[in-house]
mmCIF file of C-alpha atoms and ligand atoms in Angstrom:
data_model
loop_
_atom_site.group_PDB
_atom_site.id
_atom_site.type_symbol
_atom_site.label_atom_id
_atom_site.label_comp_id
_atom_site.label_asym_id
_atom_site.label_seq_id
_atom_site.Cartn_x
_atom_site.Cartn_y
_atom_site.Cartn_z
ATOM 1 C CA MET A 1 -164.920 201.627 55.433
ATOM 2 C CA ALA A 2 -167.182 204.364 56.582
ATOM 3 C CA SER A 3 -165.750 207.126 59.111
ATOM 4 C CA SER A 4 -169.405 207.692 60.379
ATOM 5 C CA SER A 5 -169.683 205.067 62.771
ATOM 6 C CA SER A 6 -166.640 202.458 63.570
ATOM 7 C CA ALA A 7 -166.314 199.320 66.008
ATOM 8 C CA ALA A 8 -163.026 198.053 67.420
ATOM 9 C CA PRO A 9 -161.897 194.744 65.700
ATOM 10 C CA SER A 10 -164.179 192.073 66.885
ATOM 11 C CA GLY A 11 -162.518 189.962 69.740
ATOM 12 C CA SER A 12 -161.761 192.757 71.651
ATOM 13 C CA ALA A 13 -163.128 195.213 74.318
ATOM 14 C CA ALA A 14 -164.583 198.087 72.217
ATOM 15 C CA PRO A 15 -164.396 201.116 73.909
ATOM 16 C CA ALA A 16 -167.028 203.523 73.495
ATOM 17 C CA ALA A 17 -166.755 205.977 70.596
ATOM 18 C CA SER A 18 -166.063 209.299 70.832
ATOM 19 C CA ALA A 19 -167.494 212.684 69.374
ATOM 20 C CA THR A 20 -164.379 213.319 67.148
ATOM 21 C CA ASP A 21 -164.778 209.852 65.709
ATOM 22 C CA ALA A 22 -168.460 209.706 64.712
ATOM 23 C CA ALA A 23 -167.849 213.000 62.939
ATOM 24 C CA GLY A 24 -164.694 211.751 61.015
ATOM 25 C CA PHE A 25 -161.322 213.390 62.145
ATOM 26 C CA SER A 26 -159.977 216.695 61.284
ATOM 27 C CA ALA A 27 -156.502 216.950 61.071
ATOM 28 C CA ALA A 28 -156.630 219.197 64.314
ATOM 29 C CA ASP A 29 -158.856 216.300 66.045
ATOM 30 C CA PHE A 30 -156.221 213.664 64.985
ATOM 31 C CA PHE A 31 -153.433 215.250 66.462
ATOM 32 C CA ASP A 32 -155.461 215.638 69.660
ATOM 33 C CA THR A 33 -156.306 212.349 70.072
ATOM 34 C CA GLN A 34 -153.728 210.026 68.617
ATOM 35 C CA THR A 35 -150.361 208.921 70.350
ATOM 36 C CA PRO A 36 -147.231 210.694 68.817
ATOM 37 C CA PRO A 37 -144.398 208.731 68.207
ATOM 38 C CA PRO A 38 -141.835 208.732 71.531
ATOM 39 C CA THR A 39 -139.051 209.922 69.080
ATOM 40 C CA LEU A 40 -140.860 213.280 67.805
ATOM 41 C CA ALA A 41 -139.328 215.336 69.570
ATOM 42 C CA GLU A 42 -135.865 214.000 69.288
ATOM 43 C CA HIS A 43 -136.205 214.143 65.425
ATOM 44 C CA ALA A 44 -137.688 217.438 65.119
ATOM 45 C CA ALA A 45 -134.395 218.739 67.104
ATOM 46 C CA ALA A 46 -132.464 216.719 64.179
ATOM 47 C CA VAL A 47 -134.485 218.637 61.533
ATOM 48 C CA ARG A 48 -133.994 221.902 63.159
ATOM 49 C CA GLU A 49 -130.040 221.426 63.253
ATOM 50 C CA PHE A 50 -130.146 220.252 59.906
ATOM 51 C CA VAL A 51 -131.959 223.001 58.600
ATOM 52 C CA GLU A 52 -129.936 225.387 60.491
ATOM 53 C CA ARG A 53 -126.908 223.872 58.635
ATOM 54 C CA HIS A 54 -128.124 224.147 55.063
ATOM 55 C CA ARG A 55 -130.234 227.215 55.222
ATOM 56 C CA GLY A 56 -128.872 229.744 52.720
ATOM 57 C CA LYS A 57 -126.035 227.203 51.327
ATOM 58 C CA ARG A 58 -128.375 225.137 49.531
ATOM 59 C CA ARG A 59 -132.057 224.006 49.178
ATOM 60 C CA VAL A 60 -133.437 221.524 50.969
ATOM 61 C CA VAL A 61 -135.762 218.652 50.195
ATOM 62 C CA LEU A 62 -138.161 216.677 52.415
ATOM 63 C CA VAL A 63 -138.692 213.292 50.547
ATOM 64 C CA THR A 64 -141.374 210.795 52.260
ATOM 65 C CA SER A 65 -141.246 206.997 50.994
ATOM 66 C CA GLY A 66 -142.353 203.823 51.480
ATOM 67 C CA GLY A 67 -145.881 202.372 52.968
ATOM 68 C CA THR A 68 -147.203 203.191 56.625
ATOM 69 C CA THR A 69 -148.933 200.835 58.652
ATOM 70 C CA VAL A 70 -152.093 200.506 60.463
ATOM 71 C CA PRO A 71 -151.868 198.546 63.691
ATOM 72 C CA LEU A 72 -155.008 196.579 64.648
ATOM 73 C CA GLU A 73 -153.703 196.025 68.299
ATOM 74 C CA GLN A 74 -152.009 198.395 70.707
ATOM 75 C CA ASN A 75 -149.339 195.770 71.278
ATOM 76 C CA THR A 76 -148.749 195.075 68.052
ATOM 77 C CA VAL A 77 -148.922 191.483 66.321
ATOM 78 C CA ARG A 78 -151.198 192.386 63.655
ATOM 79 C CA PHE A 79 -151.200 195.345 61.263
ATOM 80 C CA LEU A 80 -152.587 196.202 57.829
ATOM 81 C CA ASP A 81 -149.643 197.141 55.125
ATOM 82 C CA ASN A 82 -149.629 198.295 51.254
ATOM 83 C CA PHE A 83 -147.036 197.072 48.252
ATOM 84 C CA SER A 84 -144.469 200.072 48.838
ATOM 85 C CA ALA A 85 -140.884 199.313 49.129
ATOM 86 C CA GLY A 86 -139.839 202.969 48.705
ATOM 87 C CA THR A 87 -138.117 202.713 45.567
ATOM 88 C CA ARG A 88 -139.432 206.058 44.233
ATOM 89 C CA GLY A 89 -138.057 207.916 47.300
ATOM 90 C CA ALA A 90 -134.882 206.343 47.908
ATOM 91 C CA THR A 91 -133.922 206.614 44.232
ATOM 92 C CA SER A 92 -135.045 210.125 44.342
ATOM 93 C CA ALA A 93 -133.318 211.056 46.881
ATOM 94 C CA GLU A 94 -129.846 209.958 45.596
ATOM 95 C CA TYR A 95 -130.885 212.122 42.339
ATOM 96 C CA PHE A 96 -131.611 215.310 44.851
ATOM 97 C CA LEU A 97 -128.409 214.689 46.148
ATOM 98 C CA SER A 98 -126.361 214.839 43.186
ATOM 99 C CA SER A 99 -128.215 218.105 42.171
ATOM 100 C CA GLY A 100 -127.031 219.687 45.253
ATOM 101 C CA TYR A 101 -130.019 219.524 47.544
ATOM 102 C CA ALA A 102 -129.569 218.673 51.350
ATOM 103 C CA VAL A 103 -132.343 215.461 51.835
ATOM 104 C CA ILE A 104 -134.534 214.704 54.694
ATOM 105 C CA PHE A 105 -135.416 211.357 54.252
ATOM 106 C CA MET A 106 -138.763 210.385 56.020
ATOM 107 C CA HIS A 107 -139.081 206.944 55.128
ATOM 108 C CA ARG A 108 -140.635 203.750 56.241
ATOM 109 C CA GLN A 109 -138.271 202.076 58.548
ATOM 110 C CA HIS A 110 -136.430 199.268 56.965
ATOM 111 C CA SER A 111 -137.750 200.337 53.400
ATOM 112 C CA LEU A 112 -135.216 201.045 50.699
ATOM 113 C CA SER A 113 -132.643 203.796 51.386
ATOM 114 C CA PRO A 114 -130.628 205.998 49.140
ATOM 115 C CA TYR A 115 -127.394 203.862 47.955
ATOM 116 C CA THR A 116 -128.078 200.947 50.302
ATOM 117 C CA ARG A 117 -131.127 200.275 47.742
ATOM 118 C CA HIS A 118 -128.547 199.098 45.065
ATOM 119 C CA TYR A 119 -127.962 195.916 47.182
ATOM 120 C CA SER A 120 -131.189 194.822 48.645
ATOM 121 C CA HIS A 121 -130.764 191.625 50.619
ATOM 122 C CA THR A 122 -132.928 189.931 48.125
ATOM 123 C CA THR A 123 -132.137 191.092 44.652
ATOM 124 C CA ASN A 124 -128.346 191.804 44.763
ATOM 125 C CA PRO A 125 -127.274 190.420 48.127
ATOM 126 C CA PHE A 126 -124.337 192.410 49.302
ATOM 127 C CA LEU A 127 -122.143 189.442 50.225
ATOM 128 C CA ASP A 128 -122.205 188.362 46.529
ATOM 129 C CA LEU A 129 -120.275 191.525 45.636
ATOM 130 C CA LEU A 130 -117.485 190.033 47.678
ATOM 131 C CA ALA A 131 -114.621 187.626 46.652
ATOM 132 C CA GLU A 132 -114.504 184.900 48.835
ATOM 133 C CA PRO A 133 -111.754 185.165 51.068
ATOM 134 C CA PRO A 134 -108.881 182.516 51.394
ATOM 135 C CA PRO A 135 -109.193 179.700 53.923
ATOM 136 C CA VAL A 136 -107.910 180.425 57.453
ATOM 137 C CA SER A 137 -106.485 177.656 59.690
ATOM 138 C CA SER A 138 -108.144 178.346 63.253
ATOM 139 C CA SER A 139 -105.108 179.801 64.954
ATOM 140 C CA LEU A 140 -104.567 182.355 61.432
ATOM 141 C CA ALA A 141 -108.418 183.286 62.034
ATOM 142 C CA PHE A 142 -107.249 183.973 65.788
ATOM 143 C CA ALA A 143 -104.515 186.350 64.691
ATOM 144 C CA LEU A 144 -106.461 188.175 62.219
ATOM 145 C CA ARG A 145 -109.266 188.924 64.779
ATOM 146 C CA SER A 146 -106.810 190.383 67.163
ATOM 147 C CA ARG A 147 -104.892 192.411 64.072
ATOM 148 C CA LEU A 148 -108.783 193.651 63.387
ATOM 149 C CA ASP A 149 -109.656 194.528 66.858
ATOM 150 C CA SER A 150 -106.317 196.442 67.735
ATOM 151 C CA SER A 151 -106.827 198.524 64.205
ATOM 152 C CA ASN A 152 -110.359 199.540 64.421
ATOM 153 C CA ASP A 153 -110.775 202.925 65.623
ATOM 154 C CA GLU A 154 -113.345 204.663 68.085
ATOM 155 C CA SER A 155 -116.030 204.487 65.307
ATOM 156 C CA GLY A 156 -115.364 200.963 64.970
ATOM 157 C CA THR A 157 -114.154 201.340 61.316
ATOM 158 C CA ALA A 158 -111.281 199.082 60.626
ATOM 159 C CA THR A 159 -108.263 200.991 59.195
ATOM 160 C CA PRO A 160 -107.307 200.545 55.702
ATOM 161 C CA GLY A 161 -104.325 198.695 54.685
ATOM 162 C CA ALA A 162 -104.916 196.501 57.750
ATOM 163 C CA SER A 163 -106.361 192.754 57.825
ATOM 164 C CA MET A 164 -109.342 194.202 55.855
ATOM 165 C CA ASP A 165 -106.903 193.669 52.752
ATOM 166 C CA ALA A 166 -108.186 190.390 52.970
ATOM 167 C CA ILE A 167 -111.801 191.516 51.872
ATOM 168 C CA ARG A 168 -112.157 192.157 48.245
ATOM 169 C CA VAL A 169 -114.921 193.422 45.704
ATOM 170 C CA ARG A 170 -115.027 190.890 42.693
ATOM 171 C CA ALA A 171 -113.500 192.733 39.782
ATOM 172 C CA LYS A 172 -116.822 192.697 37.908
ATOM 173 C CA TYR A 173 -118.729 194.803 40.829
ATOM 174 C CA THR A 174 -116.122 197.439 41.181
ATOM 175 C CA GLU A 175 -117.441 199.653 38.714
ATOM 176 C CA GLN A 176 -121.005 199.409 39.524
ATOM 177 C CA LEU A 177 -120.162 199.818 43.173
ATOM 178 C CA LEU A 178 -117.553 202.587 42.946
ATOM 179 C CA PRO A 179 -120.060 205.690 41.850
ATOM 180 C CA VAL A 180 -122.470 204.284 44.629
ATOM 181 C CA LEU A 181 -119.630 204.448 47.009
ATOM 182 C CA ARG A 182 -118.152 207.611 46.540
ATOM 183 C CA ALA A 183 -121.648 209.337 46.184
ATOM 184 C CA TYR A 184 -122.316 207.772 49.761
ATOM 185 C CA HIS A 185 -119.151 209.192 51.497
ATOM 186 C CA LYS A 186 -119.818 212.278 49.676
ATOM 187 C CA ALA A 187 -123.207 212.875 51.253
ATOM 188 C CA GLN A 188 -121.811 211.545 54.423
ATOM 189 C CA ARG A 189 -118.840 214.065 54.344
ATOM 190 C CA ALA A 190 -120.938 217.097 53.686
ATOM 191 C CA GLN A 191 -123.735 215.813 56.089
ATOM 192 C CA THR A 192 -126.399 216.419 53.394
ATOM 193 C CA LEU A 193 -128.619 213.261 54.209
ATOM 194 C CA LEU A 194 -130.674 213.028 57.230
ATOM 195 C CA ARG A 195 -133.032 209.641 57.797
ATOM 196 C CA ILE A 196 -136.008 209.960 59.619
ATOM 197 C CA PRO A 197 -137.961 206.293 59.922
ATOM 198 C CA PHE A 198 -141.764 206.118 60.745
ATOM 199 C CA VAL A 199 -143.608 202.881 61.060
ATOM 200 C CA THR A 200 -147.483 203.729 61.309
ATOM 201 C CA VAL A 201 -149.450 206.109 59.627
ATOM 202 C CA SER A 202 -149.688 207.745 62.624
ATOM 203 C CA ASP A 203 -146.039 208.126 63.088
ATOM 204 C CA TYR A 204 -146.002 209.565 59.590
ATOM 205 C CA LEU A 205 -148.407 212.099 59.978
ATOM 206 C CA PHE A 206 -146.909 213.431 63.416
ATOM 207 C CA LEU A 207 -143.256 213.509 61.737
ATOM 208 C CA LEU A 208 -144.834 215.258 58.565
ATOM 209 C CA ARG A 209 -146.546 217.986 60.688
ATOM 210 C CA ASP A 210 -143.470 218.224 62.821
ATOM 211 C CA VAL A 211 -140.763 218.103 60.276
ATOM 212 C CA SER A 212 -142.755 220.875 57.901
ATOM 213 C CA ARG A 213 -142.832 223.026 60.596
ATOM 214 C CA GLU A 214 -139.109 222.769 61.203
ATOM 215 C CA MET A 215 -138.590 223.387 57.506
ATOM 216 C CA GLN A 216 -140.648 226.495 57.496
ATOM 217 C CA LEU A 217 -137.630 228.693 58.048
ATOM 218 C CA LEU A 218 -136.381 227.748 54.561
ATOM 219 C CA GLY A 219 -139.028 229.696 53.027
ATOM 220 C CA ARG A 220 -139.260 228.933 49.531
ATOM 221 C CA ASP A 221 -136.045 226.941 49.486
ATOM 222 C CA GLY A 222 -137.721 224.119 50.890
ATOM 223 C CA LEU A 223 -139.111 221.225 48.620
ATOM 224 C CA TYR A 224 -141.632 218.800 49.985
ATOM 225 C CA TYR A 225 -142.048 215.637 47.872
ATOM 226 C CA LEU A 226 -144.465 213.735 49.289
ATOM 227 C CA ALA A 227 -143.836 210.240 47.695
ATOM 228 C CA ALA A 228 -144.693 207.558 50.618
ATOM 229 C CA ALA A 229 -147.900 205.256 50.007
ATOM 230 C CA VAL A 230 -149.949 206.568 52.886
ATOM 231 C CA SER A 231 -152.884 204.663 54.061
ATOM 232 C CA ASP A 232 -156.308 206.370 53.911
ATOM 233 C CA PHE A 233 -157.858 204.581 56.638
ATOM 234 C CA PHE A 234 -156.670 203.821 59.881
ATOM 235 C CA VAL A 235 -158.222 202.644 63.502
ATOM 236 C CA PRO A 236 -158.118 205.240 65.895
ATOM 237 C CA ARG A 237 -156.319 204.684 69.283
ATOM 238 C CA THR A 238 -159.459 204.504 71.177
ATOM 239 C CA LYS A 239 -160.862 201.292 68.811
ATOM 240 C CA THR A 240 -157.305 199.603 69.003
ATOM 241 C CA PRO A 241 -157.486 196.805 71.309
ATOM 242 C CA GLN A 242 -154.429 196.768 73.995
ATOM 243 C CA HIS A 243 -153.702 193.052 73.267
ATOM 244 C CA LYS A 244 -153.702 190.657 70.512
ATOM 245 C CA ILE A 245 -157.199 189.807 69.289
ATOM 246 C CA GLN A 246 -158.003 186.250 70.006
ATOM 247 C CA SER A 247 -159.228 184.146 67.209
ATOM 248 C CA GLY A 248 -162.155 181.474 67.600
ATOM 249 C CA LYS A 249 -164.843 183.955 67.537
ATOM 250 C CA GLY A 250 -165.379 183.439 63.559
ATOM 251 C CA SER A 251 -164.585 185.961 61.021
ATOM 252 C CA LEU A 252 -162.909 189.220 62.120
ATOM 253 C CA MET A 253 -164.449 192.492 61.121
ATOM 254 C CA ILE A 254 -162.794 195.525 60.993
ATOM 255 C CA GLU A 255 -164.010 199.114 60.686
ATOM 256 C CA MET A 256 -161.666 202.106 59.780
ATOM 257 C CA ASP A 257 -161.889 205.599 60.277
ATOM 258 C CA GLN A 258 -160.738 207.902 57.102
ATOM 259 C CA VAL A 259 -157.283 209.481 58.189
ATOM 260 C CA PRO A 260 -157.577 213.198 58.030
ATOM 261 C CA LYS A 261 -156.408 215.140 54.790
ATOM 262 C CA VAL A 262 -153.207 216.964 56.030
ATOM 263 C CA LEU A 263 -152.111 218.294 52.794
ATOM 264 C CA LYS A 264 -154.496 221.572 53.333
ATOM 265 C CA PRO A 265 -152.901 222.335 56.859
ATOM 266 C CA MET A 266 -149.658 221.670 55.410
ATOM 267 C CA VAL A 267 -150.038 224.028 52.607
ATOM 268 C CA GLU A 268 -151.486 226.892 54.612
ATOM 269 C CA GLN A 269 -149.870 226.424 58.180
ATOM 270 C CA TRP A 270 -146.786 223.876 57.909
ATOM 271 C CA ALA A 271 -145.048 225.134 54.998
ATOM 272 C CA PRO A 272 -146.985 227.924 53.556
ATOM 273 C CA GLU A 273 -144.032 229.152 51.578
ATOM 274 C CA GLY A 274 -142.735 225.678 50.409
ATOM 275 C CA PHE A 275 -142.914 224.201 46.894
ATOM 276 C CA VAL A 276 -145.329 221.119 47.911
ATOM 277 C CA VAL A 277 -145.410 218.133 45.401
ATOM 278 C CA SER A 278 -147.311 215.099 46.072
ATOM 279 C CA PHE A 279 -148.053 211.772 44.464
ATOM 280 C CA LYS A 280 -151.175 210.163 43.062
ATOM 281 C CA LEU A 281 -151.371 206.546 42.543
ATOM 282 C CA GLU A 282 -154.237 205.073 40.898
ATOM 283 C CA THR A 283 -154.719 201.756 38.735
ATOM 284 C CA ASP A 284 -157.346 203.142 36.460
ATOM 285 C CA PRO A 285 -154.927 205.152 34.189
ATOM 286 C CA ASP A 286 -158.407 207.437 33.097
ATOM 287 C CA LEU A 287 -158.636 208.551 36.770
ATOM 288 C CA LEU A 288 -154.716 210.095 37.065
ATOM 289 C CA ILE A 289 -155.385 213.205 35.618
ATOM 290 C CA PRO A 290 -158.767 214.416 37.234
ATOM 291 C CA LYS A 291 -157.823 213.142 40.379
ATOM 292 C CA ALA A 292 -154.513 215.178 40.360
ATOM 293 C CA GLN A 293 -156.230 218.251 39.335
ATOM 294 C CA ALA A 294 -159.043 217.670 42.281
ATOM 295 C CA ALA A 295 -155.737 217.555 44.396
ATOM 296 C CA LEU A 296 -154.414 220.747 43.539
ATOM 297 C CA GLU A 297 -157.864 222.377 43.446
ATOM 298 C CA ARG A 298 -158.447 221.182 47.175
ATOM 299 C CA TYR A 299 -155.378 221.629 48.700
ATOM 300 C CA GLY A 300 -153.733 224.844 46.506
ATOM 301 C CA HIS A 301 -150.190 223.418 46.119
ATOM 302 C CA GLN A 302 -147.986 223.115 43.449
ATOM 303 C CA VAL A 303 -147.404 220.131 41.464
ATOM 304 C CA VAL A 304 -149.252 216.594 41.442
ATOM 305 C CA ILE A 305 -147.106 213.752 39.913
ATOM 306 C CA GLY A 306 -149.542 211.344 38.819
ATOM 307 C CA ASN A 307 -148.544 207.843 38.169
ATOM 308 C CA ASP A 308 -150.227 204.196 37.439
ATOM 309 C CA LEU A 309 -149.431 201.225 39.513
ATOM 310 C CA ALA A 310 -148.171 198.913 36.670
ATOM 311 C CA LEU A 311 -146.511 201.839 34.740
ATOM 312 C CA ARG A 312 -144.677 204.082 37.817
ATOM 313 C CA LYS A 313 -141.224 203.172 36.698
ATOM 314 C CA GLN A 314 -141.709 203.982 33.147
ATOM 315 C CA GLU A 315 -143.968 207.161 33.148
ATOM 316 C CA VAL A 316 -145.441 209.767 35.218
ATOM 317 C CA VAL A 317 -147.277 212.923 34.631
ATOM 318 C CA PHE A 318 -146.847 216.229 36.161
ATOM 319 C CA VAL A 319 -149.882 218.230 36.697
ATOM 320 C CA GLU A 320 -149.844 222.080 37.869
ATOM 321 C CA PRO A 321 -151.792 225.191 37.736
ATOM 322 C CA ALA A 322 -151.621 226.852 34.907
ATOM 323 C CA ARG A 323 -149.538 229.844 35.257
ATOM 324 C CA ALA A 324 -150.818 233.516 35.730
ATOM 325 C CA GLY A 325 -152.323 234.979 32.620
ATOM 326 C CA SER A 326 -154.669 232.237 32.025
ATOM 327 C CA ALA A 327 -158.138 233.995 32.834
ATOM 328 C CA GLY A 328 -161.225 232.605 33.956
ATOM 329 C CA GLU A 329 -161.969 229.683 35.645
ATOM 330 C CA ARG A 330 -158.967 227.627 37.152
ATOM 331 C CA ALA A 331 -157.017 225.745 34.568
ATOM 332 C CA TYR A 332 -154.085 222.862 34.834
ATOM 333 C CA THR A 333 -151.539 221.912 32.536
ATOM 334 C CA HIS A 334 -150.280 218.425 32.140
ATOM 335 C CA GLN A 335 -146.850 217.037 30.996
ATOM 336 C CA TRP A 336 -145.916 213.619 30.552
ATOM 337 C CA LEU A 337 -142.652 212.099 31.199
ATOM 338 C CA ARG A 338 -142.253 208.780 29.536
ATOM 339 C CA LEU A 339 -138.864 207.077 29.487
ATOM 340 C CA SER A 340 -139.882 205.544 26.201
ATOM 341 C CA GLU A 341 -140.023 209.077 24.870
ATOM 342 C CA LEU A 342 -137.055 210.604 26.642
ATOM 343 C CA TYR A 343 -134.766 207.851 25.423
ATOM 344 C CA PRO A 344 -135.834 206.509 22.412
ATOM 345 C CA ASN A 345 -133.401 203.474 21.172
ATOM 346 C CA GLY A 346 -132.020 203.297 24.743
ATOM 347 C CA THR A 347 -130.002 206.483 23.979
ATOM 348 C CA HIS A 348 -129.108 207.157 27.776
ATOM 349 C CA THR A 349 -125.832 205.590 28.806
ATOM 350 C CA GLY A 350 -125.300 206.727 32.424
ATOM 351 C CA GLY A 351 -128.267 204.861 34.059
ATOM 352 C CA LYS A 352 -127.563 204.297 37.709
ATOM 353 C CA GLY A 353 -130.080 201.499 38.284
ATOM 354 C CA LYS A 354 -128.872 197.893 38.947
ATOM 355 C CA GLY A 355 -127.388 196.941 35.568
ATOM 356 C CA GLY A 356 -126.955 200.264 34.582
ATOM 357 C CA GLU A 357 -130.703 200.970 33.447
ATOM 358 C CA VAL A 358 -132.275 204.314 33.083
ATOM 359 C CA GLU A 359 -134.434 205.501 36.425
ATOM 360 C CA ILE A 360 -137.264 207.574 35.847
ATOM 361 C CA GLU A 361 -136.585 209.469 39.116
ATOM 362 C CA GLU A 362 -133.611 211.226 37.544
ATOM 363 C CA ASP A 363 -135.870 212.836 35.082
ATOM 364 C CA ILE A 364 -138.383 213.793 37.846
ATOM 365 C CA VAL A 365 -135.822 215.466 39.928
ATOM 366 C CA ARG A 366 -134.391 217.307 37.211
ATOM 367 C CA GLU A 367 -137.962 218.870 36.000
ATOM 368 C CA LEU A 368 -138.807 219.438 39.399
ATOM 369 C CA SER A 369 -135.497 221.030 40.107
ATOM 370 C CA THR A 370 -136.222 223.382 37.591
ATOM 371 C CA ARG A 371 -139.990 224.292 38.539
ATOM 372 C CA HIS A 372 -138.550 224.790 42.228
ATOM 373 C CA GLN A 373 -135.919 227.297 40.774
ATOM 374 C CA ARG A 374 -138.568 229.198 39.284
ATOM 375 C CA TRP A 375 -140.827 228.901 42.039
ATOM 376 C CA ILE A 376 -137.696 230.646 44.289
ATOM 377 C CA GLU A 377 -137.266 233.544 41.340
ATOM 378 C CA GLN A 378 -140.826 234.341 41.519
ATOM 379 C CA GLY A 379 -140.751 234.347 45.389
ATOM 380 C CA GLN A 380 -137.551 237.029 44.905
ATOM 381 C CA ARG A 381 -139.481 239.121 42.279
ATOM 382 C CA GLN A 382 -142.476 239.659 44.606
HETATM 383 O O1 LIG B 401 -142.247 202.818 46.738
HETATM 384 P P1 LIG B 401 -142.464 202.599 45.281
HETATM 385 O O2 LIG B 401 -141.362 202.870 44.195
HETATM 386 O O3 LIG B 401 -143.006 200.884 45.191
HETATM 387 O O4 LIG B 401 -143.865 203.301 44.944
HETATM 388 C C1 LIG B 401 -143.998 204.643 44.776
HETATM 389 C C2 LIG B 401 -145.491 205.233 45.006
HETATM 390 C C3 LIG B 401 -146.258 204.490 43.838
HETATM 391 C C4 LIG B 401 -145.900 204.909 46.177
HETATM 392 C C5 LIG B 401 -145.114 206.898 44.834
HETATM 393 O O5 LIG B 401 -144.803 207.019 43.490
HETATM 394 C C6 LIG B 401 -146.739 207.253 44.954
HETATM 395 O O6 LIG B 401 -147.469 207.392 44.193
HETATM 396 N N1 LIG B 401 -147.226 207.391 46.236
HETATM 397 C C7 LIG B 401 -148.384 208.261 46.632
HETATM 398 C C8 LIG B 401 -149.156 207.228 46.827
HETATM 399 C C9 LIG B 401 -150.682 207.766 46.881
HETATM 400 O O7 LIG B 401 -150.647 208.271 48.200
HETATM 401 O O8 LIG B 401 -151.557 207.994 46.248
#
């Protein structure tokens, strides 16, 4: 999968490679040559308004979450994807909200979302929480429907106390549902959660650039928590066939270009004062710390959180540049967060996961919130 010379997926008309493709894409080349998502301006405007609303009142975090796709056709039938369900991002977003942050949740469309994540359609179906309603005759059903129609307000929400009484949460689930419902309504009332969806890696990069630029006004109060699983390779627009790739020509060869590394422009230009936290995923645990350090060295941001694919729900490692005072060559510190050490014998009782289990995101967010606060105070001293 080299970036030097690429061809369109076979079975399609292959346009000639452009000069930028041959040299590999810089971030600037990428944004000049790829197509932005049609909703970009609308989302940027929503972020602008959100930032205005919360600026000076609370800290704001951008959480990116879920996987990005790489379409193989412009009229996309087939695409490449990755494993991420958005658990890390959706769970962290909830803990950021409960810690007082306003959250811009930039997520893969239809991946897990804060609050609703507890009731995913496959593992904990929402309808299973509800008691079976009493049987109704068809005439009663008609009456019930009329009452519902007339008791709905403009937003389509049924007025409490009307026929909706007929729908009840099973007693054994209320204890679990209530705190989630309360937290959800609190965020709704305070308008502290803004959802921005993406699908492709290209959508993601355009949104990341424009959302970060809109957040620049927040200065050090802005936290950037980049937990999305972003594809490292993509098929540039000029090499993506318009129509469905036809079979019948034997095997399909796909050559992909490298996605530009955007952390550098993000740190230097889009969010120069922000507290930027990226994630590093590996499957070889020995690579975690060296790769995290290399990323800090290359991009100059504040924290890399390393996680091993198999153990990502049990442990993570925070890697950051050593604080001022360490002389000589660049040094880095690392600190592990391990549930087994944080809660020996399962001492944590208030876990919010399904079935009340502890979620490492609670500890990640607590730790980051402290580090972010230090970053803000450092800025005030300068
Ligand atoms: O979405 P999920 O909870 O299943 O996985 C989270 C994660 C492993 C994608 C995230 O913690 C992460 O490491 N994101 C960055 C991946 C990378 O580009 O290295």
